[in-house]
Coordinates of C-alpha atoms in Angstrom, one line a residue:
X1 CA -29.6 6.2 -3.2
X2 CA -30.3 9.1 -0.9
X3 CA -29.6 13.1 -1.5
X4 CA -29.2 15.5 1.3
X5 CA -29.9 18.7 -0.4
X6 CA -28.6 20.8 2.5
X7 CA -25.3 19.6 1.5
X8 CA -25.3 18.4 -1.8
X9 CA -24.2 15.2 -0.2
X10 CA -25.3 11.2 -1.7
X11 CA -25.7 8.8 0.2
X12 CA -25.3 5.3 -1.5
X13 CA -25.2 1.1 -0.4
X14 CA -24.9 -1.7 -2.2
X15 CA -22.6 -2.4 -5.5
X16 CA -22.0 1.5 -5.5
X17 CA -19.5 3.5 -8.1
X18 CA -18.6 6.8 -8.9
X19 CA -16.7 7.6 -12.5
X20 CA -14.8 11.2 -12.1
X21 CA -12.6 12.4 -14.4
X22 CA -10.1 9.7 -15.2
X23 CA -11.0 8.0 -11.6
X24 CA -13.1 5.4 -10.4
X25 CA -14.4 4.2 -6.8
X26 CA -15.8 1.4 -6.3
X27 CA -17.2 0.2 -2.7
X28 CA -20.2 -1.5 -0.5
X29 CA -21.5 2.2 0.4
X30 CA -20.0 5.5 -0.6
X31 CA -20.9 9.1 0.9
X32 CA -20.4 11.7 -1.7
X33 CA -20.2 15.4 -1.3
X34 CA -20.9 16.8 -4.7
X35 CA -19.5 20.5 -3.5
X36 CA -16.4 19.5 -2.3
X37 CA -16.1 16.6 -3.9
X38 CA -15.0 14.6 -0.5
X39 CA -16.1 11.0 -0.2
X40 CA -16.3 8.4 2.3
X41 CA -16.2 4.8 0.8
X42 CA -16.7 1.4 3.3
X43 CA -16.5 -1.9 2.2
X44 CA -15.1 -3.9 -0.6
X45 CA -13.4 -0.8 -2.0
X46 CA -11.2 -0.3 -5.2
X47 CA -9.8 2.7 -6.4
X48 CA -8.5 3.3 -9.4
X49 CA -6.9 5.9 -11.9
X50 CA -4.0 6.5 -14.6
X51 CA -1.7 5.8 -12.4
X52 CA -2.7 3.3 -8.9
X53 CA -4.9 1.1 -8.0
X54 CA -6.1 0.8 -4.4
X55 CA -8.1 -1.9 -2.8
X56 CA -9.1 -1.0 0.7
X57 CA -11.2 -2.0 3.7
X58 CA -12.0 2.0 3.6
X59 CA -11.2 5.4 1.9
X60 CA -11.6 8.9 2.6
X61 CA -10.8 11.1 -0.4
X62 CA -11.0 13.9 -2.2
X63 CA -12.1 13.4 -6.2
X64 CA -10.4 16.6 -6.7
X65 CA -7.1 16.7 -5.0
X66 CA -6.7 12.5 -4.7
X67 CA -5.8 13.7 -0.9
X68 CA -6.5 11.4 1.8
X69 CA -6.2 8.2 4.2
X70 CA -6.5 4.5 3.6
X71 CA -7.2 2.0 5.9
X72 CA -6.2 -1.7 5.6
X73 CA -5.0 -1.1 1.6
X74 CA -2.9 -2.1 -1.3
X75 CA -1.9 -0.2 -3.4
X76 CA -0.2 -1.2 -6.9
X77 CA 1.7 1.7 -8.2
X78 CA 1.6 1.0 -12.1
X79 CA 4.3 2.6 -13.6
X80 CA 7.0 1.5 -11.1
X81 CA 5.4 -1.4 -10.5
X82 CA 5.4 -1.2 -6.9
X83 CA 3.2 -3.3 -4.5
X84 CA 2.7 -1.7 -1.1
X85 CA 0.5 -3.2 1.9
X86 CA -0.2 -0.8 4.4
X87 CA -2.4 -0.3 7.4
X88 CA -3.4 3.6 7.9
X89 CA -2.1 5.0 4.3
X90 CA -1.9 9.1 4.3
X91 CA -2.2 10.3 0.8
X92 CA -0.3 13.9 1.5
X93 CA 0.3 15.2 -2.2
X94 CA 0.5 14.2 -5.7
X95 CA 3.2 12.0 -5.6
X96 CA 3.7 11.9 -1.8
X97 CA 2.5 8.9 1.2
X98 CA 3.0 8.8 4.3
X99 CA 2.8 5.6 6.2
X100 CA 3.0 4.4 9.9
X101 CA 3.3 0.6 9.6
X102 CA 3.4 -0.9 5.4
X103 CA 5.4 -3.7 3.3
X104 CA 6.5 -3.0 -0.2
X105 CA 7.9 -5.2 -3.2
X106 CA 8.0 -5.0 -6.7
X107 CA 7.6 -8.9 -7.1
X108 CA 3.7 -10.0 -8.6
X109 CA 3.8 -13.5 -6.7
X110 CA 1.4 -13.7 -4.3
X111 CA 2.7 -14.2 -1.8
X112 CA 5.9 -12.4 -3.2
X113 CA 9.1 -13.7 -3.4
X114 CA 11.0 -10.9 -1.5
X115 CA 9.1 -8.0 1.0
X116 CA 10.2 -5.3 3.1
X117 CA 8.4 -4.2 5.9
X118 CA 9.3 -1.1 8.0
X119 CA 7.6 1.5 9.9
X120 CA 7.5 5.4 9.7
X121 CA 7.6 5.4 5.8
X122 CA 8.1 8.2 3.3
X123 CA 7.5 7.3 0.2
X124 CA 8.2 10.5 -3.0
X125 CA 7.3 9.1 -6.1
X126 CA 9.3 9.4 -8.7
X127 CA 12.1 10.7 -6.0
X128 CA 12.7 8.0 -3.2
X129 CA 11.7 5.9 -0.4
X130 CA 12.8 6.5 3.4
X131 CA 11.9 4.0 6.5
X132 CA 12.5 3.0 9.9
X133 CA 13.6 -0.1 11.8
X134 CA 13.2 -2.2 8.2
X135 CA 13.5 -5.9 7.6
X136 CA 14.0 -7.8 4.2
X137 CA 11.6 -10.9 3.7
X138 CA 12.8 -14.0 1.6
X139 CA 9.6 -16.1 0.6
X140 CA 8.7 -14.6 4.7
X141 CA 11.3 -15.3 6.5
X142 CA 13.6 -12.5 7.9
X143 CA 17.1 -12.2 6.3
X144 CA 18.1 -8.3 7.3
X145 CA 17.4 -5.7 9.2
X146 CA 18.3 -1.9 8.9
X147 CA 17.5 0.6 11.2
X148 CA 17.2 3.1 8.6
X149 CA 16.6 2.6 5.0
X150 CA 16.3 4.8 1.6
X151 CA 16.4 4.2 -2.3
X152 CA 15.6 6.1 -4.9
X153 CA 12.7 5.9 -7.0
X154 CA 13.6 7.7 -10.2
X155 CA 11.6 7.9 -13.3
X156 CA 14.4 9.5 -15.3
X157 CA 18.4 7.8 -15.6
X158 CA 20.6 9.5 -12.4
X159 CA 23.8 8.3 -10.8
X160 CA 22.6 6.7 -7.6
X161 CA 22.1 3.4 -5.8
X162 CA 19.6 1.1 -7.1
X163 CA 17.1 -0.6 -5.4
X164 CA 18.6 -3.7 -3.6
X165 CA 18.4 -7.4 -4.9
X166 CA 17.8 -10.2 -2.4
X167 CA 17.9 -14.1 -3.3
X168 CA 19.2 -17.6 -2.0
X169 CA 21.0 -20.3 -3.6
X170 CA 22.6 -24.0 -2.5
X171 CA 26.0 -22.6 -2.7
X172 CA 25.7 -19.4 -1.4
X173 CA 22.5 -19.2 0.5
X174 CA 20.6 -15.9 0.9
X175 CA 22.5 -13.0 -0.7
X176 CA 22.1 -9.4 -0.4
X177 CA 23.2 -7.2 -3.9
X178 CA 23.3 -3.4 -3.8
X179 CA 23.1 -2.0 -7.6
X180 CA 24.9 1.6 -8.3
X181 CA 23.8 2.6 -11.6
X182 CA 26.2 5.7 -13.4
X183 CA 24.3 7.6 -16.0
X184 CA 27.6 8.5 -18.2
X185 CA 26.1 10.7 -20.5
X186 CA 21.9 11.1 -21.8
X187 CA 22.7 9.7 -25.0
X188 CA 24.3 6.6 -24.4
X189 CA 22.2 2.9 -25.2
X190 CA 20.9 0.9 -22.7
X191 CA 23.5 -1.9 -23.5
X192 CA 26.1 0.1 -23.1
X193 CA 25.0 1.4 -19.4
X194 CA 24.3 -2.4 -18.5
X195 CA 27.4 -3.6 -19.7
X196 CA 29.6 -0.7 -18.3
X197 CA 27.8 0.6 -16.0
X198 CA 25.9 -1.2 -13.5
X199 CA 28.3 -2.7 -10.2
X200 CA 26.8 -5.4 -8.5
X201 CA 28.0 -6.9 -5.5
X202 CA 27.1 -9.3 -2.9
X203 CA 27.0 -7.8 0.7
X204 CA 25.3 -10.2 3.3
X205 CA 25.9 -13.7 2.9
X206 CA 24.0 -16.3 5.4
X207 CA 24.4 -19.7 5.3

């Protein structure tokens, strides 16, 4: 461990970790700057807080803000349950990433059963998802491509389109379903939503 007292900055290699607040980074070196709170972590690195964790091949961050990039990551969102691979990952805002080139599922199998990948991504959490030129992986092979794509990404009950459903069977073959979900009133139980509420329909068939 070295100290720069110039610029309050730490200098650190080996199994290196800093706890702040309710975060934790984890890496092979980390640079640390103790006034502004920026650090630089290389190697082996893993990120984690309340809500994500990040495993990365390298971070730049602020402790403070949780503003930054991340190179060669992915990122488990835990809440939603989302999965996203990305190569350069821009961290603009609390619940905002920006992303040139990533894949994303909510499936745990590794490898997982269904992925999209797309490019130019905007991803609002809690809000939605937008992308570019996007294709739909089943167990990695391409099934559908959209030039543009956006779902929402919702934490409480609204009228909208759901997150698509991909799958294959003998009879059928690979099937595309797009959900609408109709919030009817606050109040109302989750079976009655489900059985009343949710349209599902198949939209792409390939045999």
């Amino acid at each position: 461990l070295e100290h720069i007292a110039e610029t309050d900055t730490y200098f650190a290699k080996g199994s290196v970790k800093i706890s702040y607040e309710d975060a934790t980074l984890n890496a092979d070196e980390i640079h640390f700057n103790n006034t502004t709170s920026d650090a630089v972590a290389i190697g082996n690195v893993i990120y984690e807080d309340t809500e994500i964790i990040i495993k990365a091949r390298k971070i730049e961050l602020n402790l403070d803000t949780k503003l930054g990039t991340i190179y060669n990551s992915k990122i488990f969102y835990k809440q939603r349950n989302y999965h996203i691979d990305g190569e350069n990952v821009k961290r603009l805002g609390e619940n905002t990433y920006s992303m040139d080139t990533a894949s994303a599922t909510t499936c745990d199998a590794a490898p997982p059963e269904w992925h999209f990948k797309g490019k130019d991504i905007k991803i609002k959490l809690q809000e939605n998802i937008k992308a570019r030129n996007v294709t739909f992986y089943i167990k990695g092979v391409p099934v559908l491509y959209t030039p543009y794509f956006w779902a929402p990404l919702l934490k409480e009950r609204q009228t909208g389109f759901l997150l698509p459903a991909l799958g294959y069977s003998n009879s059928k073959g690979f099937t595309f379903k797009q959900g609408f979900f109709w919030a009817i009133r606050s109040e109302a139980h989750t079976s009655e939503l489900q059985s009343h509420s949710f349209i599902s329909y198949a939209v792409f068939c390939f045999q």
